[in-house]
Amino acid sequence: MDRRLPPRDGEWIDRSQSVEFRFEGATYRGFEGDVLSSALWANDVRLLGRSFKYHRPRGVYSLAGHDANLIVEDGIRTNMRGDMLAVSSGLDVRSVNTLGGLDRDRLSITGRFGEFLPVGFYYKAFHTPRRLFPFYENQMRKVAGLGRINSANQRANSPKDYAFCDLLVVGAGPAGLAGAIAAAEQGLDVLIVDEQQRPGGSLVWQWADAATAREHLEGLLEQLAAHDNVRLWCGTQAAGYYGDYWVALVDDTHLTKLRAKSMLVATGCFEQPAVFQNNDLPGVMLGSAAQRLIQLYAVKPFDRAIVLAANSEGYRVALDLNEAGVDVAAIADLRRDGEATELAQRVDDAGIRVYRGYCVYEAVPAAGNKRIRGATICALDEKGVPRSEALTRIDCDGIAMSIGWTPNGGLIYQAGGRFTHAEHVEQLIPQTLSPGTFAAGRVNGVFGLESQIDDGYRAGLAAAAHLGSFTGDVPPSPSHYESPSSHPYPIIAHKGKKNFVDLDEDLHLADFENAHQEGYDNVELMKRFSTVGMGPSQGKLSNINAVRILARLNGATINQTGTTTSRPFHQPVPIRHLAGRSFHPQRRTPMNHWHVRHNAEMVYAGAWLRPEYYRVDGESRDDSILREATHVRNNVGLIDVSTLGKLQISGPDSVEFLERIYTGRFAKQQVGRLRYGLACDETGVIIDDGVIGRFSEDRFYVTATSSGAAAQYREMQRWAQIWNMDVTLVNATGHLAAINLAGPCCRDVLQELTSTDLSATAFPYLALGEAIVAEVSAKLMRVGFVGELGYEIHVPASQAMHVWEALMQAGERFGIRPFGVEAQRLLRLEKGHLIVSQDTDALTSPFEADVAWAIGKNKTFFVGARSLAILRKKPLTRRLVGLMFAASDAGTLPEECNLIIANDELVGRITSIAPRSTLGYPIAMALLSPDLAKIGTTVKIRVDGGSLVEAVVASMPFYDPENSRQNVQAES
Amino acid sequence: MPHRLLKFALSKKHPEPRMFRAPTELKSEYDAVIIGGGGHGLAAAYYLAKDHGITNVAILEKGYIGGGGTGRNTAIIRSNYLTPEGIRFYQGSVELFQDLSRELNLNLFYSKRGHFTLAHSPASLRTQRWRAEVNKHLGIDSRVVTPEFIKETVPEIDLHVGGHQAPIHGALYHPPGAVARHDAVAWGYARGADRRGVEIHQRTAVTDIEIRDGAVAGVHTDKGFIKTRKVLSAVAGWTTHITPMVGLRTPLVIHPLQAMVTEPLKPWLNSIVVSASLHLYVSQSSRGELVAGASLDPYELISMRSTLDFAEGMSTGLLDLFPCLGDIKVLRQWAGLCDMTPDFSPIMGVTPIKGFYIDAGWGTWGFKATPISGKTMAFTMAEDRDHKLIEAFSLSRFKRLELVGEKGAASVGH
């Protein structure tokens, strides 16, 4: 049967665009502009989904994006809501969370066991005997959950956008539009967003006198169009507010991050359901949902209906239904006095019978619960208790509920505003608003159409005044509440326990009473125990009724009872919108392409890529690394060390600053000289090291470890501010590149490219200078990390490639070779140089690492000084030592971080190991208990397989302990 | 269907009594007062009563029970720590947790899932091996596993992490890693304590602590003064509000920590997956939601406001690991407070003020320690000396500089 009404003015469907789609395997037709729920309802499909726990049949309920039981998937996408999903040709969806299809869902058996499954039942069973719990949990996990993920889905990226405005207006209903006009007239840059696909808010569906509503809407849109400082974004939700008017706007395709200067919240209200037996079955829906079906989608909601009313809106619903050809059998009005406005007369004129002081006691299901076939209504006594002994049965296939509203106030809460329950209208209204936040219309408790427009206009002016664009008087808010629109307790007890409060979570009235009985008697505990409001609609249709129930159980007011915290998001947001484009900036040194061209095996080092070693055909990785290292020992090699942190520190307080950051002394450091720098944290733990060069009295150049550079720079900035020092810190890590040239022949190579005298007397070990190298101005440092004569050449990144190639060319006659990180690590290990964070850990002090010599004498303060003073007096618990293995051990060597064991106690661990070295035998560094640290001691290391391998404690450096390699003479 | 559920169908009235009483008035004197009705405070009260027979105890909770870190964490339980002190302590917790549902007669959904700490670099793999080796030495089931093993166990994972950053080199795998229903842990301890006579006073704020001659003499509350000689501060993120009342200094700094959940999904993720490089940890709850948390917000702040930055960063990381999740929707985000110590170990035990006991410094590792901290703090209060499992966590370690470095075992870089 086709429930589609004749064409209506203002309908959102495009009848010229018929679409064919599939739902649960059957084919249906709808129109462009339909959502899945409306198109199915138009096809007289009433069973649109199943509930979460009992798998009860569910149909259209809110049609406003909160129908958390109407969730479908198409095999690619999942958890799509029927009342938000636009139909399109080829759409082919199934209901989630059913077993054997929606119609014959075998899980609906759980509904029969409702009595066994009271609120929180899963806390009370299944845990003993313990061994059975995994089985039960597995079963419960399977029946819980909604959609299935499709693991074949590819990564989908949604680029993000940024936007700015003076005033964000949320909601393009009468109040929002009026507010936008007022603000625009005062010259504000206004952005209006509305989650619906078209503007108008309640104007497009709520007002029975549709002609007037359309005139209003057209008038407002026309006025708006006259301003070019207004943008209107439909289909866009303000998903969350994050302080300082930083708002997440989300549409179908992406996230827009908005920085506004103020915000007008005109988000309206969520219509609330009444609670009565079977109030969840298909055919029972909110009055606003029935109106949306009629006005937006031209679908006749029912054939014969009862309207359960407690406000004027209910009477408008009855008139709308009547006008759409629905036989309105009755209005059951919860109010004893009924409706006072002229609507009462119009309803009477339409021949609709009104039962005053009546409730719907029960919806009567048709067989299988898949639709309703009637309802019983009865009078309420003075206390509001239904006289269920005197029921009147009315046949109908639909019940529309218009009994109350609750504000859509999440953004106001998130912005720091607070609501209070106004007893005389039985509704939450804003009590305080944060500066720059404004509220208008129904969210502000203003219900009349004209009043909403006035209130919007006022709020727009108030926003303009707040931003200094309007200096006149802001009119007062129109009188609130032309009629109280919400019933104080629209909840009817029923022993059948199918009177649902939370449809997402299948919680009925007794669940709340029982939870309360068990002591979950405040709003937060109630929420956590019962899970009310934790479903996909986040309590939009359940929270206020839950609060009412709890308040009554506690004999407290709504305000005493309180509400739970409102958190982002308004509607759930796809992960890909939040993630945006995959943005992982990778840092490459200027020589990166050269390395790749020369067969470098590249490895990640933090955000950087570095050459691990250079592959040579027919040679193993280990052979290549050893050969690179040997070449440095015997000839000359060069390595790209551009990843080193390079920090320029200048200003009058530079010396003092460095003396506080590093353990050493720098006051007497000569210009043109380098010193080792060791940095500790406040607990005396080594956090970084590097060299510190002095270019002039108050200009220093500092290197930091590749992995620690960012943190070290951040710490320096932090301390500079805390100490309020006159220093300028520049992180030159990216804009300078660095090359380390090392090996006995390196002086000759470099001398060919610079006129600076590099002789041992003119440029000794630890000298620093500015030089021209290959016509490029460079910072030149003589260092020896790998234990050979060596230079570090720091040049602007843009010219580094040129310098690199010049060095390669100049070194040709010495057989110069590039070497990678692995060879460098081997060489420094042979030389006994530690790597911070590999040979040290989160507790390693300079004493343990044997670098206490780097602590300046008689320093009064540096970061960690106090801790080191304490540690200095304590016996060491471990020491960094060298270990030697027999050359024959090569097969069974430990890995880094294997443990050293003595008498079954942990006594140390390997921090670095080189299975092959230029020395001809394996070597390692280890943090070891001092008792065992004597040179020559044999220790046992437990390797991955569990067996023990022996090593001997050796003195470090393993290589060139006299440091004579720094003094090699150049070839002539 | 378990027979335990039969009674619900067979009785006319809901056959469950209150979980715990709601005392309206404070007594004038208690043998012990516990500040903070979170998991730790409730557990301490439970074990005080059960193990030590001390039942004249009041728990003072400013809000509602389990409303702080207990109800905000991502409910992960593990013992794959780095130091012997840490491992023994958290292993004690795991052992208590395993039998806790039975002991408290409340199903805590203690669910063993297996816990992966992914390593995205050789350096990170080194740290994981270190943890694995120390764990194994102390009898904890931990091992370093290959990328292939990870992929086999969690087939949805992208070992190349989107292809623009370091791939997954391996992981520390800790099969006993578990999740539990965190709120229920608080409720179960509350009921157990209440049954033994402990009073739980919600919506009761401590305003000051009375010290006489260097010893605790009583507690001032917004409902009046109560005499007591023993006070336990078990307020985690609010510790820096309590310690000034007794003139105690701690090195705690408070950072926010955020988390979020997605809409419920059918079960697919059966392990707990942690990536330090991506700053995330994620598991799937019994209800089907993905529960994901991050590293600390990088600033000191006492605020539980959510940030968009967090949701964006977390989503990026989730997609890097699980590219198929793009259309899965985030339902809700929230924040909690972390009281961080310099060495990432807690502060527990006796203090220089006689009768004032501290249980703090719970940073991001508080929930998993709930049973053992309750047990050891109860012992400490009853005996007025530190339980041996917590000796290393004494506040005085910062003076002595004998730190218990667990930074390397924090689930994600902080």
PDB file of N, CA and C in Angstrom, chain A residues 79 97 123 125 127-128 130 137 141-142 144-145 147 155 160 242 257 505 514 517-518 521 524 528 538 567-568 573 575-576 584 838 867 874 897 904 909, chain B residues 2 4 14 16 18-19 64 98 105 107 109 111 113 126 130 137 165 181 263-264 266 270 287 308 312 320 326-330 332-333 400-402:
ATOM      1  N   ASN A  79      26.007   1.117  10.921  1.00  0.00           N
ATOM      2  CA  ASN A  79      25.459   2.025  11.926  1.00  0.00           C
ATOM      3  C   ASN A  79      24.943   3.330  11.311  1.00  0.00           C
ATOM      4  N   ASN A  97      22.153  -6.035  13.758  1.00  0.00           N
ATOM      5  CA  ASN A  97      21.809  -6.680  15.028  1.00  0.00           C
ATOM      6  C   ASN A  97      20.542  -7.518  14.978  1.00  0.00           C
ATOM      7  N   TYR A 123      25.408  -8.050  35.821  1.00  0.00           N
ATOM      8  CA  TYR A 123      26.307  -7.935  36.975  1.00  0.00           C
ATOM      9  C   TYR A 123      26.037  -9.039  37.989  1.00  0.00           C
ATOM     10  N   ALA A 125      25.074 -12.283  37.448  1.00  0.00           N
ATOM     11  CA  ALA A 125      25.195 -13.693  37.071  1.00  0.00           C
ATOM     12  C   ALA A 125      26.395 -13.872  36.162  1.00  0.00           C
ATOM     13  N   HIS A 127      29.268 -15.009  36.557  1.00  0.00           N
ATOM     14  CA  HIS A 127      30.656 -14.864  37.000  1.00  0.00           C
ATOM     15  C   HIS A 127      31.141 -16.069  37.787  1.00  0.00           C
ATOM     16  N   THR A 128      30.214 -16.948  38.161  1.00  0.00           N
ATOM     17  CA  THR A 128      30.663 -18.172  38.810  1.00  0.00           C
ATOM     18  C   THR A 128      30.000 -19.347  38.109  1.00  0.00           C
ATOM     19  N   ARG A 130      34.073 -19.422  37.594  1.00  0.00           N
ATOM     20  CA  ARG A 130      34.892 -18.482  36.837  1.00  0.00           C
ATOM     21  C   ARG A 130      35.191 -18.985  35.437  1.00  0.00           C
ATOM     22  N   GLU A 137      30.583 -14.502  28.313  1.00  0.00           N
ATOM     23  CA  GLU A 137      30.948 -13.183  27.797  1.00  0.00           C
ATOM     24  C   GLU A 137      30.928 -13.189  26.276  1.00  0.00           C
ATOM     25  N   ARG A 141      28.776 -10.726  24.171  1.00  0.00           N
ATOM     26  CA  ARG A 141      29.381  -9.785  23.219  1.00  0.00           C
ATOM     27  C   ARG A 141      28.730  -9.932  21.853  1.00  0.00           C
ATOM     28  N   LYS A 142      28.417 -11.177  21.503  1.00  0.00           N
ATOM     29  CA  LYS A 142      27.831 -11.385  20.184  1.00  0.00           C
ATOM     30  C   LYS A 142      26.459 -10.753  20.065  1.00  0.00           C
ATOM     31  N   ALA A 144      25.337  -8.296  21.942  1.00  0.00           N
ATOM     32  CA  ALA A 144      25.452  -6.840  22.092  1.00  0.00           C
ATOM     33  C   ALA A 144      26.062  -6.283  20.803  1.00  0.00           C
ATOM     34  N   GLY A 145      26.341  -4.997  20.810  1.00  0.00           N
ATOM     35  CA  GLY A 145      26.948  -4.411  19.613  1.00  0.00           C
ATOM     36  C   GLY A 145      25.901  -4.225  18.543  1.00  0.00           C
ATOM     37  N   GLY A 147      26.361  -2.687  14.439  1.00  0.00           N
ATOM     38  CA  GLY A 147      26.816  -3.075  13.103  1.00  0.00           C
ATOM     39  C   GLY A 147      28.124  -3.840  13.115  1.00  0.00           C
ATOM     40  N   ARG A 155      41.247   2.797   3.715  1.00  0.00           N
ATOM     41  CA  ARG A 155      41.290   4.048   4.448  1.00  0.00           C
ATOM     42  C   ARG A 155      40.629   5.144   3.630  1.00  0.00           C
ATOM     43  N   LYS A 160      39.968  18.321   6.063  1.00  0.00           N
ATOM     44  CA  LYS A 160      39.273  19.225   6.986  1.00  0.00           C
ATOM     45  C   LYS A 160      39.299  20.643   6.449  1.00  0.00           C
ATOM     46  N   TYR A 242      34.177  23.694  22.137  1.00  0.00           N
ATOM     47  CA  TYR A 242      35.439  23.389  22.822  1.00  0.00           C
ATOM     48  C   TYR A 242      36.132  24.593  23.460  1.00  0.00           C
ATOM     49  N   LYS A 257      36.491  23.214  11.190  1.00  0.00           N
ATOM     50  CA  LYS A 257      36.820  23.744  12.513  1.00  0.00           C
ATOM     51  C   LYS A 257      36.585  25.246  12.490  1.00  0.00           C
ATOM     52  N   GLU A 505      18.256   1.579  24.822  1.00  0.00           N
ATOM     53  CA  GLU A 505      18.814   0.579  25.724  1.00  0.00           C
ATOM     54  C   GLU A 505      17.754  -0.360  26.263  1.00  0.00           C
ATOM     55  N   ASN A 514      13.886  -0.443  40.086  1.00  0.00           N
ATOM     56  CA  ASN A 514      14.743  -1.485  40.652  1.00  0.00           C
ATOM     57  C   ASN A 514      16.167  -0.985  40.896  1.00  0.00           C
ATOM     58  N   GLN A 517      16.049   0.995  43.921  1.00  0.00           N
ATOM     59  CA  GLN A 517      15.945   0.128  45.095  1.00  0.00           C
ATOM     60  C   GLN A 517      17.310  -0.438  45.476  1.00  0.00           C
ATOM     61  N   GLU A 518      18.139  -0.677  44.465  1.00  0.00           N
ATOM     62  CA  GLU A 518      19.454  -1.245  44.741  1.00  0.00           C
ATOM     63  C   GLU A 518      20.468  -0.196  45.183  1.00  0.00           C
ATOM     64  N   ASP A 521      20.893   5.635  43.382  1.00  0.00           N
ATOM     65  CA  ASP A 521      19.822   6.599  43.590  1.00  0.00           C
ATOM     66  C   ASP A 521      20.249   8.033  43.289  1.00  0.00           C
ATOM     67  N   GLU A 524      24.010  10.124  38.392  1.00  0.00           N
ATOM     68  CA  GLU A 524      25.200   9.561  37.753  1.00  0.00           C
ATOM     69  C   GLU A 524      25.270   8.044  37.959  1.00  0.00           C
ATOM     70  N   ARG A 528      25.084   5.073  35.092  1.00  0.00           N
ATOM     71  CA  ARG A 528      26.124   4.075  34.895  1.00  0.00           C
ATOM     72  C   ARG A 528      25.618   2.660  35.100  1.00  0.00           C
ATOM     73  N   GLN A 538      22.245   8.954  22.837  1.00  0.00           N
ATOM     74  CA  GLN A 538      22.821   9.646  23.996  1.00  0.00           C
ATOM     75  C   GLN A 538      21.755  10.306  24.885  1.00  0.00           C
ATOM     76  N   ARG A 567      28.244  16.038  26.820  1.00  0.00           N
ATOM     77  CA  ARG A 567      29.576  15.965  26.215  1.00  0.00           C
ATOM     78  C   ARG A 567      29.436  15.886  24.708  1.00  0.00           C
ATOM     79  N   PRO A 568      30.474  16.316  23.993  1.00  0.00           N
ATOM     80  CA  PRO A 568      30.427  16.142  22.544  1.00  0.00           C
ATOM     81  C   PRO A 568      30.354  14.636  22.252  1.00  0.00           C
ATOM     82  N   VAL A 573      30.117  11.274  15.104  1.00  0.00           N
ATOM     83  CA  VAL A 573      30.914  11.794  13.987  1.00  0.00           C
ATOM     84  C   VAL A 573      31.845  10.689  13.473  1.00  0.00           C
ATOM     85  N   ILE A 575      34.897   8.629  12.245  1.00  0.00           N
ATOM     86  CA  ILE A 575      36.318   8.738  12.585  1.00  0.00           C
ATOM     87  C   ILE A 575      37.092   9.427  11.458  1.00  0.00           C
ATOM     88  N   ARG A 576      36.698   9.131  10.207  1.00  0.00           N
ATOM     89  CA  ARG A 576      37.501   9.709   9.118  1.00  0.00           C
ATOM     90  C   ARG A 576      37.355  11.225   9.025  1.00  0.00           C
ATOM     91  N   HIS A 584      51.205  12.836   7.768  1.00  0.00           N
ATOM     92  CA  HIS A 584      52.356  12.407   8.563  1.00  0.00           C
ATOM     93  C   HIS A 584      53.603  12.990   7.941  1.00  0.00           C
ATOM     94  N   GLN A 838      69.471   5.059  24.909  1.00  0.00           N
ATOM     95  CA  GLN A 838      69.724   3.632  24.635  1.00  0.00           C
ATOM     96  C   GLN A 838      70.586   3.044  25.753  1.00  0.00           C
ATOM     97  N   SER A 867      69.159  16.907  43.100  1.00  0.00           N
ATOM     98  CA  SER A 867      69.047  15.447  43.075  1.00  0.00           C
ATOM     99  C   SER A 867      70.426  14.811  42.954  1.00  0.00           C
ATOM    100  N   LYS A 874      75.218   8.630  47.652  1.00  0.00           N
ATOM    101  CA  LYS A 874      74.680   7.268  47.821  1.00  0.00           C
ATOM    102  C   LYS A 874      75.522   6.275  47.030  1.00  0.00           C
ATOM    103  N   CYS A 897      68.991  -5.327  25.630  1.00  0.00           N
ATOM    104  CA  CYS A 897      67.963  -5.456  26.666  1.00  0.00           C
ATOM    105  C   CYS A 897      67.789  -6.868  27.195  1.00  0.00           C
ATOM    106  N   ASP A 904      70.320 -16.061  40.135  1.00  0.00           N
ATOM    107  CA  ASP A 904      68.912 -15.909  39.785  1.00  0.00           C
ATOM    108  C   ASP A 904      68.346 -14.524  40.111  1.00  0.00           C
ATOM    109  N   ARG A 909      71.585  -5.250  32.569  1.00  0.00           N
ATOM    110  CA  ARG A 909      71.069  -5.555  31.239  1.00  0.00           C
ATOM    111  C   ARG A 909      71.983  -4.965  30.169  1.00  0.00           C
TER     112      ARG A 909
ATOM    113  N   PRO B   2      21.642 -18.888  33.555  1.00  0.00           N
ATOM    114  CA  PRO B   2      22.077 -19.187  34.923  1.00  0.00           C
ATOM    115  C   PRO B   2      20.905 -19.103  35.904  1.00  0.00           C
ATOM    116  N   ARG B   4      20.854 -18.007  38.709  1.00  0.00           N
ATOM    117  CA  ARG B   4      20.818 -16.761  39.481  1.00  0.00           C
ATOM    118  C   ARG B   4      19.773 -15.787  38.957  1.00  0.00           C
ATOM    119  N   HIS B  14      11.065  -6.863  43.111  1.00  0.00           N
ATOM    120  CA  HIS B  14      12.464  -6.952  42.726  1.00  0.00           C
ATOM    121  C   HIS B  14      13.263  -7.463  43.912  1.00  0.00           C
ATOM    122  N   GLU B  16      16.184  -7.606  45.059  1.00  0.00           N
ATOM    123  CA  GLU B  16      17.541  -7.156  45.376  1.00  0.00           C
ATOM    124  C   GLU B  16      17.491  -6.032  46.403  1.00  0.00           C
ATOM    125  N   ARG B  18      19.348  -2.922  48.696  1.00  0.00           N
ATOM    126  CA  ARG B  18      20.279  -1.848  48.342  1.00  0.00           C
ATOM    127  C   ARG B  18      21.702  -2.386  48.286  1.00  0.00           C
ATOM    128  N   MET B  19      22.481  -1.848  47.379  1.00  0.00           N
ATOM    129  CA  MET B  19      23.891  -2.211  47.328  1.00  0.00           C
ATOM    130  C   MET B  19      24.592  -1.741  48.595  1.00  0.00           C
ATOM    131  N   TYR B  64      29.802  11.407  43.912  1.00  0.00           N
ATOM    132  CA  TYR B  64      29.190  10.090  44.016  1.00  0.00           C
ATOM    133  C   TYR B  64      30.287   9.047  43.857  1.00  0.00           C
ATOM    134  N   GLN B  98      41.391 -11.401  39.417  1.00  0.00           N
ATOM    135  CA  GLN B  98      40.920 -12.623  38.775  1.00  0.00           C
ATOM    136  C   GLN B  98      39.818 -13.309  39.568  1.00  0.00           C
ATOM    137  N   ASN B 105      30.800 -11.113  44.698  1.00  0.00           N
ATOM    138  CA  ASN B 105      29.539 -11.590  44.143  1.00  0.00           C
ATOM    139  C   ASN B 105      28.885 -10.543  43.235  1.00  0.00           C
ATOM    140  N   ASN B 107      29.371  -9.468  39.003  1.00  0.00           N
ATOM    141  CA  ASN B 107      30.115  -9.763  37.783  1.00  0.00           C
ATOM    142  C   ASN B 107      30.811  -8.502  37.285  1.00  0.00           C
ATOM    143  N   PHE B 109      32.863  -8.361  34.892  1.00  0.00           N
ATOM    144  CA  PHE B 109      33.242  -8.533  33.486  1.00  0.00           C
ATOM    145  C   PHE B 109      34.750  -8.492  33.319  1.00  0.00           C
ATOM    146  N   SER B 111      37.705  -9.557  31.921  1.00  0.00           N
ATOM    147  CA  SER B 111      37.781 -10.239  30.640  1.00  0.00           C
ATOM    148  C   SER B 111      39.207 -10.219  30.124  1.00  0.00           C
ATOM    149  N   ARG B 113      41.945 -10.425  27.662  1.00  0.00           N
ATOM    150  CA  ARG B 113      41.921 -10.168  26.227  1.00  0.00           C
ATOM    151  C   ARG B 113      43.292 -10.331  25.557  1.00  0.00           C
ATOM    152  N   ARG B 126      63.388  -2.466  21.712  1.00  0.00           N
ATOM    153  CA  ARG B 126      64.355  -2.701  22.790  1.00  0.00           C
ATOM    154  C   ARG B 126      63.685  -2.581  24.148  1.00  0.00           C
ATOM    155  N   TRP B 130      63.109  -5.416  27.025  1.00  0.00           N
ATOM    156  CA  TRP B 130      63.506  -5.216  28.418  1.00  0.00           C
ATOM    157  C   TRP B 130      62.342  -5.589  29.344  1.00  0.00           C
ATOM    158  N   HIS B 137      61.359 -12.959  34.058  1.00  0.00           N
ATOM    159  CA  HIS B 137      62.180 -13.291  35.219  1.00  0.00           C
ATOM    160  C   HIS B 137      61.328 -13.374  36.480  1.00  0.00           C
ATOM    161  N   GLN B 165      54.805   6.294   7.904  1.00  0.00           N
ATOM    162  CA  GLN B 165      55.579   6.395   9.129  1.00  0.00           C
ATOM    163  C   GLN B 165      56.168   5.031   9.425  1.00  0.00           C
ATOM    164  N   ARG B 181      34.684  -4.046  33.933  1.00  0.00           N
ATOM    165  CA  ARG B 181      33.660  -3.012  34.031  1.00  0.00           C
ATOM    166  C   ARG B 181      34.032  -2.152  35.232  1.00  0.00           C
ATOM    167  N   GLU B 263      30.269   4.221  18.559  1.00  0.00           N
ATOM    168  CA  GLU B 263      29.016   3.478  18.612  1.00  0.00           C
ATOM    169  C   GLU B 263      29.331   1.992  18.774  1.00  0.00           C
ATOM    170  N   PRO B 264      28.379   1.241  19.321  1.00  0.00           N
ATOM    171  CA  PRO B 264      28.630  -0.188  19.513  1.00  0.00           C
ATOM    172  C   PRO B 264      28.768  -0.923  18.177  1.00  0.00           C
ATOM    173  N   LYS B 266      29.589  -5.046  16.470  1.00  0.00           N
ATOM    174  CA  LYS B 266      29.701  -6.477  16.771  1.00  0.00           C
ATOM    175  C   LYS B 266      31.170  -6.776  17.108  1.00  0.00           C
ATOM    176  N   ASN B 270      39.518  -8.404  19.754  1.00  0.00           N
ATOM    177  CA  ASN B 270      39.534  -9.217  20.966  1.00  0.00           C
ATOM    178  C   ASN B 270      40.760  -8.956  21.827  1.00  0.00           C
ATOM    179  N   ARG B 287      29.977  -4.252  25.530  1.00  0.00           N
ATOM    180  CA  ARG B 287      28.819  -3.703  24.815  1.00  0.00           C
ATOM    181  C   ARG B 287      29.118  -3.503  23.334  1.00  0.00           C
ATOM    182  N   LEU B 308      38.829  19.169  21.015  1.00  0.00           N
ATOM    183  CA  LEU B 308      38.670  18.642  19.662  1.00  0.00           C
ATOM    184  C   LEU B 308      39.993  18.040  19.184  1.00  0.00           C
ATOM    185  N   GLU B 312      40.555  14.519  17.252  1.00  0.00           N
ATOM    186  CA  GLU B 312      41.189  14.465  15.936  1.00  0.00           C
ATOM    187  C   GLU B 312      42.428  13.557  15.955  1.00  0.00           C
ATOM    188  N   ASP B 320      45.215   5.074  11.283  1.00  0.00           N
ATOM    189  CA  ASP B 320      46.546   4.585  10.928  1.00  0.00           C
ATOM    190  C   ASP B 320      46.652   3.094  11.239  1.00  0.00           C
ATOM    191  N   GLY B 326      37.075   3.989   9.045  1.00  0.00           N
ATOM    192  CA  GLY B 326      36.763   5.373   8.672  1.00  0.00           C
ATOM    193  C   GLY B 326      35.329   5.797   8.892  1.00  0.00           C
ATOM    194  N   ASP B 327      34.384   4.904   8.593  1.00  0.00           N
ATOM    195  CA  ASP B 327      32.980   5.299   8.712  1.00  0.00           C
ATOM    196  C   ASP B 327      32.380   4.998  10.074  1.00  0.00           C
ATOM    197  N   ILE B 328      33.166   4.402  10.944  1.00  0.00           N
ATOM    198  CA  ILE B 328      32.671   4.146  12.297  1.00  0.00           C
ATOM    199  C   ILE B 328      32.636   5.486  13.036  1.00  0.00           C
ATOM    200  N   LYS B 329      31.583   5.653  13.822  1.00  0.00           N
ATOM    201  CA  LYS B 329      31.362   6.989  14.401  1.00  0.00           C
ATOM    202  C   LYS B 329      31.731   7.058  15.877  1.00  0.00           C
ATOM    203  N   VAL B 330      32.272   8.196  16.221  1.00  0.00           N
ATOM    204  CA  VAL B 330      32.600   8.469  17.621  1.00  0.00           C
ATOM    205  C   VAL B 330      31.350   9.007  18.297  1.00  0.00           C
ATOM    206  N   ARG B 332      31.073   9.715  21.851  1.00  0.00           N
ATOM    207  CA  ARG B 332      31.177  10.571  23.034  1.00  0.00           C
ATOM    208  C   ARG B 332      32.638  10.657  23.431  1.00  0.00           C
ATOM    209  N   GLN B 333      33.045  11.789  23.938  1.00  0.00           N
ATOM    210  CA  GLN B 333      34.384  11.929  24.488  1.00  0.00           C
ATOM    211  C   GLN B 333      34.293  12.511  25.894  1.00  0.00           C
ATOM    212  N   ARG B 400      64.817  10.900  49.379  1.00  0.00           N
ATOM    213  CA  ARG B 400      65.972  10.008  49.308  1.00  0.00           C
ATOM    214  C   ARG B 400      66.445   9.816  47.876  1.00  0.00           C
ATOM    215  N   LEU B 401      65.600  10.181  46.939  1.00  0.00           N
ATOM    216  CA  LEU B 401      65.864   9.964  45.524  1.00  0.00           C
ATOM    217  C   LEU B 401      66.107   8.490  45.222  1.00  0.00           C
ATOM    218  N   GLU B 402      65.177   7.698  45.694  1.00  0.00           N
ATOM    219  CA  GLU B 402      65.207   6.275  45.338  1.00  0.00           C
ATOM    220  C   GLU B 402      63.950   6.003  44.535  1.00  0.00           C
TER     221      GLU B 402
END
